[in-house]
PDB file of C-alpha atoms in Angstrom:
ATOM      1  CA  GLY D  36      -0.641 -23.190  -3.247  1.00 50.00           C
ATOM      2  CA  VAL D  37       3.074 -23.106  -4.107  1.00 56.00           C
ATOM      3  CA  SER D  38       3.125 -19.298  -4.236  1.00 58.00           C
ATOM      4  CA  SER D  39       1.439 -19.068  -0.844  1.00 56.00           C
ATOM      5  CA  ALA D  40       3.852 -21.645   0.556  1.00 56.00           C
ATOM      6  CA  ALA D  41       6.863 -19.616  -0.623  1.00 59.00           C
ATOM      7  CA  LEU D  42       5.445 -16.464   0.959  1.00 60.00           C
ATOM      8  CA  ASN D  43       4.857 -18.224   4.263  1.00 56.00           C
ATOM      9  CA  ALA D  44       8.353 -19.711   4.264  1.00 58.00           C
ATOM     10  CA  GLY D  45       9.756 -16.198   4.426  1.00 62.00           C
ATOM     11  CA  MET D  46       7.161 -15.094   6.970  1.00 60.00           C
ATOM     12  CA  GLY D  47       8.085 -18.022   9.200  1.00 55.00           C
ATOM     13  CA  LEU D  48      11.843 -17.567   9.150  1.00 63.00           C
ATOM     14  CA  GLY D  49      11.729 -13.783   9.565  1.00 66.00           C
ATOM     15  CA  PRO D  50      10.057 -13.576  13.004  1.00 63.00           C
ATOM     16  CA  LEU D  51      12.137 -16.479  14.319  1.00 60.00           C
ATOM     17  CA  LEU D  52      15.446 -14.837  13.387  1.00 66.00           C
ATOM     18  CA  ALA D  53      14.215 -11.417  14.532  1.00 68.00           C
ATOM     19  CA  ALA D  54      13.158 -12.809  17.919  1.00 62.00           C
ATOM     20  CA  LEU D  55      16.620 -14.281  18.397  1.00 64.00           C
ATOM     21  CA  LEU D  56      18.492 -11.132  17.294  1.00 68.00           C
ATOM     22  CA  VAL D  57      16.359  -8.259  18.606  1.00 65.00           C
ATOM     23  CA  ASP D  58      17.708  -8.543  22.159  1.00 64.00           C
ATOM     24  CA  ALA D  59      21.319  -8.775  21.001  1.00 67.00           C
ATOM     25  CA  ASP D  60      21.527  -5.673  18.782  1.00 72.00           C
ATOM     26  CA  PRO D  61      18.273  -4.066  17.502  1.00 74.00           C
ATOM     27  CA  MET D  62      20.158  -1.468  15.441  1.00 80.00           C
ATOM     28  CA  ALA D  63      22.163  -4.146  13.604  1.00 77.00           C
ATOM     29  CA  LEU D  64      18.922  -6.030  12.957  1.00 74.00           C
ATOM     30  CA  LEU D  65      17.270  -2.982  11.350  1.00 80.00           C
ATOM     31  CA  ILE D  66      20.342  -2.148   9.269  1.00 84.00           C
ATOM     32  CA  GLY D  67      20.521  -5.772   8.108  1.00 79.00           C
ATOM     33  CA  LEU D  68      16.860  -5.660   7.081  1.00 78.00           C
ATOM     34  CA  ALA D  69      17.404  -2.469   5.090  1.00 85.00           C
ATOM     35  CA  ALA D  70      20.337  -4.085   3.298  1.00 85.00           C
ATOM     36  CA  LEU D  71      18.280  -7.192   2.584  1.00 81.00           C
ATOM     37  CA  PHE D  72      15.470  -5.144   1.037  1.00 82.00           C
ATOM     38  CA  ALA D  73      18.001  -3.349  -1.169  1.00 87.00           C
ATOM     39  CA  LEU D  74      19.514  -6.678  -2.229  1.00 86.00           C
ATOM     40  CA  ILE D  75      16.099  -8.107  -3.097  1.00 80.00           C
ATOM     41  CA  THR D  76      15.277  -5.011  -5.168  1.00 82.00           C
ATOM     42  CA  VAL D  77      18.509  -5.293  -7.153  1.00 84.00           C
ATOM     43  CA  ALA D  78      18.010  -9.043  -7.641  1.00 83.00           C
ATOM     44  CA  HIS D  79      14.512  -8.450  -9.032  1.00 76.00           C
ATOM     45  CA  GLN D  80      15.807  -5.902 -11.533  1.00 80.00           C
ATOM     46  CA  ILE D  81      18.568  -8.247 -12.692  1.00 82.00           C
ATOM     47  CA  THR D  82      16.735 -11.567 -12.869  1.00 78.00           C
ATOM     48  CA  LEU D  83      13.158 -10.749 -13.852  1.00 70.00           C
ATOM     49  CA  LYS D  84      12.408 -10.330 -17.532  1.00 65.00           C
ATOM     50  CA  GLN D  85      10.044  -7.654 -18.676  1.00 60.00           C
ATOM     51  CA  ALA D  86       6.532  -9.080 -18.906  1.00 53.00           C
ATOM     52  CA  GLU D  87       4.947  -9.067 -22.332  1.00 55.00           C
ATOM     53  CA  ARG D  88       2.000  -6.771 -22.780  1.00 55.00           C
ATOM     54  CA  ARG D  89      -1.311  -8.561 -22.400  1.00 53.00           C
ATOM     55  CA  PRO D  90      -3.014  -8.955 -25.789  1.00 54.00           C
ATOM     56  CA  ALA D  91      -6.074  -6.825 -26.341  1.00 51.00           C
ATOM     57  CA  ALA D  92      -9.426  -8.503 -25.732  1.00 51.00           C
ATOM     58  CA  PRO D  93     -11.384  -9.465 -28.873  1.00 53.00           C
ATOM     59  CA  PRO D  94     -14.315  -7.157 -29.707  1.00 50.00           C
ATOM     60  CA  GLU D  95     -16.926  -9.665 -28.563  1.00 51.00           C
ATOM     61  CA  THR D  96     -15.430  -9.851 -25.046  1.00 49.00           C
ATOM     62  CA  ALA D  97     -14.076  -6.325 -24.670  1.00 46.00           C
ATOM     63  CA  GLY D  98     -17.345  -5.065 -23.203  1.00 47.00           C
ATOM     64  CA  GLU D  99     -17.407  -7.871 -20.664  1.00 49.00           C
ATOM     65  CA  GLU D 100     -13.911  -6.926 -19.404  1.00 50.00           C
ATOM     66  CA  GLY D 101     -14.676  -3.191 -19.094  1.00 53.00           C
ATOM     67  CA  PRO D 102     -15.636  -1.440 -15.866  1.00 57.00           C
ATOM     68  CA  THR D 103     -19.342  -2.184 -16.321  1.00 60.00           C
ATOM     69  CA  GLY D 104     -18.696  -5.864 -17.018  1.00 57.00           C
ATOM     70  CA  LYS D 105     -16.392  -6.148 -14.028  1.00 61.00           C
ATOM     71  CA  ARG D 106     -18.958  -4.566 -11.709  1.00 64.00           C
ATOM     72  CA  ALA D 107     -21.662  -6.880 -12.978  1.00 60.00           C
ATOM     73  CA  ALA D 108     -19.439  -9.929 -12.493  1.00 58.00           C
ATOM     74  CA  LEU D 109     -18.422  -8.764  -9.034  1.00 62.00           C
ATOM     75  CA  ARG D 110     -22.055  -8.455  -7.944  1.00 62.00           C
ATOM     76  CA  GLY D 111     -22.385 -12.189  -8.519  1.00 58.00           C
ATOM     77  CA  ALA D 112     -19.333 -12.874  -6.346  1.00 68.00           C
ATOM     78  CA  LEU D 113     -20.311 -10.971  -3.209  1.00 76.00           C
ATOM     79  CA  ARG D 114     -20.362 -14.070  -1.003  1.00 79.00           C
ATOM     80  CA  PRO D 115     -16.713 -15.026  -1.655  1.00 81.00           C
ATOM     81  CA  VAL D 116     -15.711 -11.385  -1.165  1.00 83.00           C
ATOM     82  CA  LEU D 117     -17.565 -11.308   2.167  1.00 85.00           C
ATOM     83  CA  PHE D 118     -15.898 -14.494   3.372  1.00 88.00           C
ATOM     84  CA  THR D 119     -12.487 -13.250   2.231  1.00 88.00           C
ATOM     85  CA  ALA D 120     -12.980 -10.065   4.260  1.00 89.00           C
ATOM     86  CA  LEU D 121     -14.011 -12.120   7.290  1.00 91.00           C
ATOM     87  CA  ALA D 122     -11.039 -14.462   6.852  1.00 91.00           C
ATOM     88  CA  TYR D 123      -8.492 -11.639   6.730  1.00 91.00           C
ATOM     89  CA  TYR D 124     -10.248  -9.768   9.542  1.00 93.00           C
ATOM     90  CA  LEU D 125      -9.951 -12.781  11.833  1.00 94.00           C
ATOM     91  CA  TYR D 126      -6.449 -13.717  10.647  1.00 92.00           C
ATOM     92  CA  PHE D 127      -5.069 -10.269  11.419  1.00 92.00           C
ATOM     93  CA  PHE D 128      -6.268 -10.520  14.999  1.00 94.00           C
ATOM     94  CA  PHE D 129      -3.807 -13.401  15.235  1.00 92.00           C
ATOM     95  CA  GLN D 130      -1.083 -11.798  13.138  1.00 87.00           C
ATOM     96  CA  SER D 131      -1.205  -8.389  14.821  1.00 88.00           C
ATOM     97  CA  PHE D 132      -1.661  -9.307  18.486  1.00 90.00           C
ATOM     98  CA  ILE D 133       0.080 -12.647  18.966  1.00 88.00           C
ATOM     99  CA  GLY D 134       3.374 -10.855  19.646  1.00 83.00           C
ATOM    100  CA  LEU D 135       1.906  -8.687  22.394  1.00 85.00           C
ATOM    101  CA  TYR D 136       0.156 -11.694  23.891  1.00 87.00           C
ATOM    102  CA  ALA D 137       3.248 -13.903  23.734  1.00 83.00           C
ATOM    103  CA  ALA D 138       5.316 -11.230  25.467  1.00 78.00           C
ATOM    104  CA  GLY D 139       2.681 -11.001  28.197  1.00 75.00           C
ATOM    105  CA  VAL D 140       2.148 -14.694  28.962  1.00 74.00           C
ATOM    106  CA  SER D 141       5.437 -16.268  27.840  1.00 69.00           C
ATOM    107  CA  ASP D 142       8.499 -14.615  26.271  1.00 69.00           C
ATOM    108  CA  ILE D 143       9.255 -12.912  22.976  1.00 70.00           C
ATOM    109  CA  GLN D 144      11.197 -15.915  21.659  1.00 73.00           C
ATOM    110  CA  ALA D 145       7.962 -17.934  21.847  1.00 79.00           C
ATOM    111  CA  LEU D 146       6.638 -15.616  19.144  1.00 78.00           C
ATOM    112  CA  GLY D 147       9.344 -16.827  16.778  1.00 77.00           C
ATOM    113  CA  TRP D 148       8.358 -20.464  17.294  1.00 83.00           C
ATOM    114  CA  VAL D 149       4.659 -19.644  16.960  1.00 86.00           C
ATOM    115  CA  MET D 150       5.150 -17.860  13.631  1.00 83.00           C
ATOM    116  CA  LEU D 151       7.510 -20.574  12.402  1.00 83.00           C
ATOM    117  CA  LEU D 152       4.887 -23.230  13.189  1.00 88.00           C
ATOM    118  CA  ASN D 153       2.158 -21.186  11.501  1.00 86.00           C
ATOM    119  CA  CYS D 154       4.136 -20.645   8.331  1.00 84.00           C
ATOM    120  CA  ALA D 155       5.758 -24.084   8.207  1.00 85.00           C
ATOM    121  CA  MET D 156       2.346 -25.771   8.303  1.00 89.00           C
ATOM    122  CA  VAL D 157       1.190 -23.645   5.371  1.00 86.00           C
ATOM    123  CA  VAL D 158       4.398 -24.361   3.440  1.00 84.00           C
ATOM    124  CA  VAL D 159       4.152 -28.119   3.943  1.00 87.00           C
ATOM    125  CA  LEU D 160       0.396 -28.788   3.893  1.00 89.00           C
ATOM    126  CA  GLN D 161      -1.190 -26.290   1.520  1.00 85.00           C
ATOM    127  CA  PRO D 162       0.478 -27.517  -1.712  1.00 85.00           C
ATOM    128  CA  VAL D 163      -0.251 -31.121  -0.729  1.00 89.00           C
ATOM    129  CA  LEU D 164      -3.924 -30.426   0.035  1.00 90.00           C
ATOM    130  CA  ALA D 165      -4.515 -27.912  -2.776  1.00 89.00           C
ATOM    131  CA  ASP D 166      -6.444 -30.290  -5.058  1.00 90.00           C
ATOM    132  CA  ARG D 167      -8.703 -31.491  -2.245  1.00 91.00           C
ATOM    133  CA  ILE D 168      -9.323 -27.909  -1.128  1.00 90.00           C
ATOM    134  CA  ALA D 169     -10.308 -26.957  -4.672  1.00 89.00           C
ATOM    135  CA  ARG D 170     -12.774 -29.863  -4.998  1.00 90.00           C
ATOM    136  CA  ALA D 171     -14.337 -29.674  -1.529  1.00 90.00           C
ATOM    137  CA  ASP D 172     -17.888 -28.477  -0.940  1.00 90.00           C
ATOM    138  CA  TYR D 173     -17.552 -24.692  -0.632  1.00 88.00           C
ATOM    139  CA  ARG D 174     -20.144 -24.157   2.080  1.00 89.00           C
ATOM    140  CA  LEU D 175     -18.920 -26.913   4.366  1.00 92.00           C
ATOM    141  CA  LEU D 176     -15.264 -26.019   3.845  1.00 92.00           C
ATOM    142  CA  MET D 177     -15.883 -22.380   4.800  1.00 92.00           C
ATOM    143  CA  ALA D 178     -17.877 -23.305   7.891  1.00 94.00           C
ATOM    144  CA  GLY D 179     -15.417 -25.988   8.974  1.00 94.00           C
ATOM    145  CA  SER D 180     -12.401 -23.704   8.502  1.00 94.00           C
ATOM    146  CA  PHE D 181     -13.893 -20.943  10.643  1.00 95.00           C
ATOM    147  CA  ALA D 182     -14.885 -23.521  13.279  1.00 96.00           C
ATOM    148  CA  VAL D 183     -11.325 -24.908  13.479  1.00 96.00           C
ATOM    149  CA  MET D 184      -9.994 -21.366  13.816  1.00 96.00           C
ATOM    150  CA  ALA D 185     -12.432 -20.782  16.687  1.00 96.00           C
ATOM    151  CA  ALA D 186     -11.141 -23.910  18.429  1.00 96.00           C
ATOM    152  CA  GLY D 187      -7.574 -22.657  18.014  1.00 95.00           C
ATOM    153  CA  MET D 188      -8.436 -19.355  19.643  1.00 95.00           C
ATOM    154  CA  ALA D 189     -10.044 -21.168  22.582  1.00 95.00           C
ATOM    155  CA  VAL D 190      -6.888 -23.225  23.151  1.00 95.00           C
ATOM    156  CA  MET D 191      -4.684 -20.155  22.869  1.00 92.00           C
ATOM    157  CA  ALA D 192      -6.712 -18.421  25.589  1.00 91.00           C
ATOM    158  CA  LEU D 193      -5.346 -20.948  28.110  1.00 90.00           C
ATOM    159  CA  GLY D 194      -1.980 -19.138  28.080  1.00 83.00           C
ATOM    160  CA  GLY D 195       1.559 -20.487  28.173  1.00 84.00           C
ATOM    161  CA  THR D 196       3.809 -21.650  25.360  1.00 85.00           C
ATOM    162  CA  PRO D 197       2.201 -25.127  24.880  1.00 89.00           C
ATOM    163  CA  ALA D 198      -1.247 -23.537  24.506  1.00 90.00           C
ATOM    164  CA  LEU D 199       0.164 -20.947  22.106  1.00 91.00           C
ATOM    165  CA  LEU D 200       1.635 -23.657  19.900  1.00 92.00           C
ATOM    166  CA  GLY D 201      -1.440 -25.912  20.074  1.00 94.00           C
ATOM    167  CA  GLY D 202      -3.825 -23.039  19.360  1.00 94.00           C
ATOM    168  CA  THR D 203      -1.637 -21.874  16.499  1.00 94.00           C
ATOM    169  CA  ALA D 204      -1.661 -25.351  14.938  1.00 95.00           C
ATOM    170  CA  LEU D 205      -5.469 -25.482  14.988  1.00 95.00           C
ATOM    171  CA  PHE D 206      -5.830 -21.914  13.729  1.00 95.00           C
ATOM    172  CA  THR D 207      -3.377 -22.604  10.915  1.00 93.00           C
ATOM    173  CA  MET D 208      -5.353 -25.630   9.721  1.00 94.00           C
ATOM    174  CA  GLY D 209      -8.360 -23.375   9.197  1.00 93.00           C
ATOM    175  CA  GLU D 210      -6.148 -20.787   7.506  1.00 91.00           C
ATOM    176  CA  ILE D 211      -4.727 -23.385   5.085  1.00 91.00           C
ATOM    177  CA  PHE D 212      -8.171 -24.318   3.790  1.00 92.00           C
ATOM    178  CA  LEU D 213      -9.745 -20.881   3.957  1.00 90.00           C
ATOM    179  CA  PHE D 214      -7.405 -18.574   2.098  1.00 88.00           C
ATOM    180  CA  LEU D 215      -6.644 -20.845  -0.840  1.00 87.00           C
ATOM    181  CA  ARG D 216     -10.305 -21.654  -1.449  1.00 89.00           C
ATOM    182  CA  CYS D 217     -11.280 -17.978  -1.181  1.00 84.00           C
ATOM    183  CA  ASP D 218      -8.798 -17.161  -3.955  1.00 82.00           C
ATOM    184  CA  LEU D 219      -9.883 -20.091  -6.117  1.00 85.00           C
ATOM    185  CA  GLU D 220     -13.564 -19.290  -5.678  1.00 83.00           C
ATOM    186  CA  LEU D 221     -13.335 -15.716  -6.885  1.00 79.00           C
ATOM    187  CA  VAL D 222     -11.080 -16.650  -9.814  1.00 78.00           C
ATOM    188  CA  ASP D 223     -13.626 -19.323 -10.719  1.00 80.00           C
ATOM    189  CA  LEU D 224     -16.438 -16.757 -10.644  1.00 75.00           C
ATOM    190  CA  LEU D 225     -14.424 -14.219 -12.673  1.00 73.00           C
ATOM    191  CA  PRO D 226     -12.671 -16.513 -15.162  1.00 68.00           C
ATOM    192  CA  ARG D 227     -12.150 -13.852 -17.828  1.00 70.00           C
ATOM    193  CA  ASN D 228     -10.033 -11.632 -15.587  1.00 71.00           C
ATOM    194  CA  ALA D 229      -7.988 -13.462 -12.977  1.00 71.00           C
ATOM    195  CA  ALA D 230      -5.850 -10.353 -12.339  1.00 74.00           C
ATOM    196  CA  PHE D 231      -8.971  -8.388 -11.403  1.00 76.00           C
ATOM    197  CA  ALA D 232     -10.100 -11.225  -9.123  1.00 76.00           C
ATOM    198  CA  PHE D 233      -6.775 -11.293  -7.278  1.00 76.00           C
ATOM    199  CA  GLY D 234      -6.822  -7.498  -7.034  1.00 79.00           C
ATOM    200  CA  VAL D 235     -10.238  -7.623  -5.390  1.00 79.00           C
ATOM    201  CA  GLN D 236      -8.984 -10.299  -3.004  1.00 78.00           C
ATOM    202  CA  ARG D 237      -5.989  -8.210  -1.960  1.00 81.00           C
ATOM    203  CA  LEU D 238      -8.114  -5.094  -1.529  1.00 84.00           C
ATOM    204  CA  THR D 239     -10.595  -7.057   0.559  1.00 85.00           C
ATOM    205  CA  GLY D 240      -7.725  -8.443   2.622  1.00 83.00           C
ATOM    206  CA  GLY D 241      -6.480  -4.926   3.281  1.00 86.00           C
ATOM    207  CA  VAL D 242      -9.903  -3.802   4.460  1.00 88.00           C
ATOM    208  CA  GLY D 243     -10.181  -6.832   6.742  1.00 87.00           C
ATOM    209  CA  GLY D 244      -6.714  -6.203   8.171  1.00 86.00           C
ATOM    210  CA  LEU D 245      -7.529  -2.545   8.799  1.00 90.00           C
ATOM    211  CA  LEU D 246     -10.723  -3.401  10.684  1.00 92.00           C
ATOM    212  CA  ALA D 247      -8.906  -6.040  12.744  1.00 91.00           C
ATOM    213  CA  GLY D 248      -6.290  -3.506  13.772  1.00 89.00           C
ATOM    214  CA  VAL D 249      -8.844  -0.898  14.818  1.00 91.00           C
ATOM    215  CA  VAL D 250     -11.232  -3.253  16.621  1.00 93.00           C
ATOM    216  CA  GLY D 251      -8.504  -5.485  18.022  1.00 91.00           C
ATOM    217  CA  GLY D 252      -6.533  -2.571  19.433  1.00 91.00           C
ATOM    218  CA  PHE D 253      -9.443  -1.436  21.607  1.00 93.00           C
ATOM    219  CA  VAL D 254     -10.392  -4.978  22.636  1.00 93.00           C
ATOM    220  CA  PHE D 255      -6.807  -5.997  23.480  1.00 92.00           C
ATOM    221  CA  ALA D 256      -6.208  -2.807  25.483  1.00 92.00           C
ATOM    222  CA  HIS D 257      -9.425  -3.404  27.425  1.00 93.00           C
ATOM    223  CA  TYR D 258      -8.571  -6.947  28.477  1.00 91.00           C
ATOM    224  CA  LYS D 259      -4.922  -6.094  29.133  1.00 89.00           C
ATOM    225  CA  SER D 260      -5.921  -3.332  31.554  1.00 90.00           C
ATOM    226  CA  ALA D 261      -8.374  -5.734  33.195  1.00 89.00           C
ATOM    227  CA  GLY D 262      -5.656  -8.383  33.577  1.00 87.00           C
ATOM    228  CA  HIS D 263      -7.501 -10.991  31.468  1.00 88.00           C
ATOM    229  CA  LEU D 264      -5.460 -11.260  28.279  1.00 85.00           C
ATOM    230  CA  GLY D 265      -6.744 -14.764  27.524  1.00 89.00           C
ATOM    231  CA  THR D 266     -10.284 -13.428  27.170  1.00 93.00           C
ATOM    232  CA  PHE D 267      -9.138 -11.512  24.111  1.00 94.00           C
ATOM    233  CA  TRP D 268      -8.747 -14.790  22.209  1.00 94.00           C
ATOM    234  CA  LEU D 269     -12.148 -15.971  23.419  1.00 95.00           C
ATOM    235  CA  VAL D 270     -13.639 -12.854  21.821  1.00 95.00           C
ATOM    236  CA  VAL D 271     -11.800 -13.626  18.587  1.00 95.00           C
ATOM    237  CA  GLY D 272     -12.933 -17.266  18.792  1.00 95.00           C
ATOM    238  CA  ALA D 273     -16.556 -16.156  19.226  1.00 96.00           C
ATOM    239  CA  GLN D 274     -16.244 -14.098  16.044  1.00 96.00           C
ATOM    240  CA  CYS D 275     -14.811 -17.141  14.235  1.00 95.00           C
ATOM    241  CA  ALA D 276     -17.817 -19.174  15.407  1.00 96.00           C
ATOM    242  CA  ILE D 277     -20.211 -16.486  14.132  1.00 95.00           C
ATOM    243  CA  ALA D 278     -18.392 -16.553  10.788  1.00 94.00           C
ATOM    244  CA  ALA D 279     -18.865 -20.344  10.653  1.00 94.00           C
ATOM    245  CA  LEU D 280     -22.615 -19.915  11.192  1.00 94.00           C
ATOM    246  CA  LEU D 281     -22.720 -17.244   8.479  1.00 92.00           C
ATOM    247  CA  ALA D 282     -20.960 -19.632   6.120  1.00 91.00           C
ATOM    248  CA  LEU D 283     -23.604 -22.279   6.782  1.00 90.00           C
ATOM    249  CA  ALA D 284     -26.416 -19.763   6.279  1.00 88.00           C
ATOM    250  CA  LEU D 285     -25.087 -17.821   3.290  1.00 81.00           C
ATOM    251  CA  GLY D 286     -22.626 -20.177   1.629  1.00 67.00           C
ATOM    252  CA  ARG D 287     -24.884 -21.816  -0.906  1.00 59.00           C
ATOM    253  CA  TYR D 288     -23.699 -24.987  -2.600  1.00 49.00           C
ATOM    254  CA  ARG D 289     -21.303 -24.411  -5.448  1.00 51.00           C
ATOM    255  CA  GLN D 290     -19.605 -26.696  -7.872  1.00 47.00           C
ATOM    256  CA  PRO D 291     -15.926 -27.359  -7.052  1.00 46.00           C
ATOM    257  CA  ALA D 292     -13.534 -24.606  -8.107  1.00 46.00           C
ATOM    258  CA  VAL D 293     -11.637 -27.272 -10.068  1.00 47.00           C
ATOM    259  CA  PRO D 294     -13.921 -29.776 -11.761  1.00 47.00           C
ATOM    260  CA  GLU D 295     -13.285 -33.460 -11.352  1.00 44.00           C
ATOM    261  CA  PRO D 296     -11.519 -34.917 -14.384  1.00 49.00           C
ATOM    262  CA  PRO D 297     -13.797 -37.071 -16.529  1.00 49.00           C
ATOM    263  CA  LEU D 298     -13.478 -40.797 -16.073  1.00 46.00           C
ATOM    264  CA  PRO D 299     -11.916 -42.556 -19.053  1.00 52.00           C
ATOM    265  CA  GLU D 300     -14.353 -44.499 -21.159  1.00 50.00           C
ATOM    266  CA  PRO D 301     -13.834 -48.255 -21.021  1.00 48.00           C
ATOM    267  CA  ALA D 302     -12.249 -49.730 -24.097  1.00 47.00           C
ATOM    268  CA  VAL D 303     -14.625 -51.684 -26.285  1.00 45.00           C
ATOM    269  CA  GLY D 304     -13.195 -54.909 -27.664  1.00 42.00           C
ATOM    270  CA  ARG D 305     -13.705 -55.726 -31.301  1.00 36.00           C
TER     271      ARG D 305
END
């Protein structure tokens, strides 16, 4: 939760500052970004210590961590992988096309406030809610998160800055629950290799983002040429609703990703 919050803090401030500076001097903005990337690279080399090599797996578990063991473990985690792909697919509709939509129905500076709201909510709420997210019923949390995202898309379709902000707030609530629990679920199912679990999650996220870009580009262009940009978000909301129904149908009950701590035994008087 804290790592995700830090990432979103940067993602929130970046678009806001860019939206304010892009009209003033785009070339200075790009040069400043290049310098910032160089500074970050140098800072990483100076401050980060070399990571120690991971100790070799004991003989009794080495086979389980090999390619065959990983494939077998992954086959038992197909549902979380599916929902992760759906989550990133739907999220990247928002991430990739909100700028074009904001420019069409409001102004480009509204994009900065929308992204700041999106990221600020994740920064503030996800660490606070992390324990509850981890202990919630998996099936209901998945379905509820997709349903809230669908409601956010419906509000956003109304157009105008207030609808953009209100829809973003609803969408972000679903995002807060969805992405953290997707990560926790796969790590819980692949406890012997958390690095492999996170690698699968990132690969799945990339596939979902790619599909959103391809499908969303055609859908957005269609509704833009027809003069009905708001309908684009209704299409995205319908997909979120379908994902919620899939979560109810396929998301079997699972134990919490983080088990409840045992209750202390009452002291027995002598």
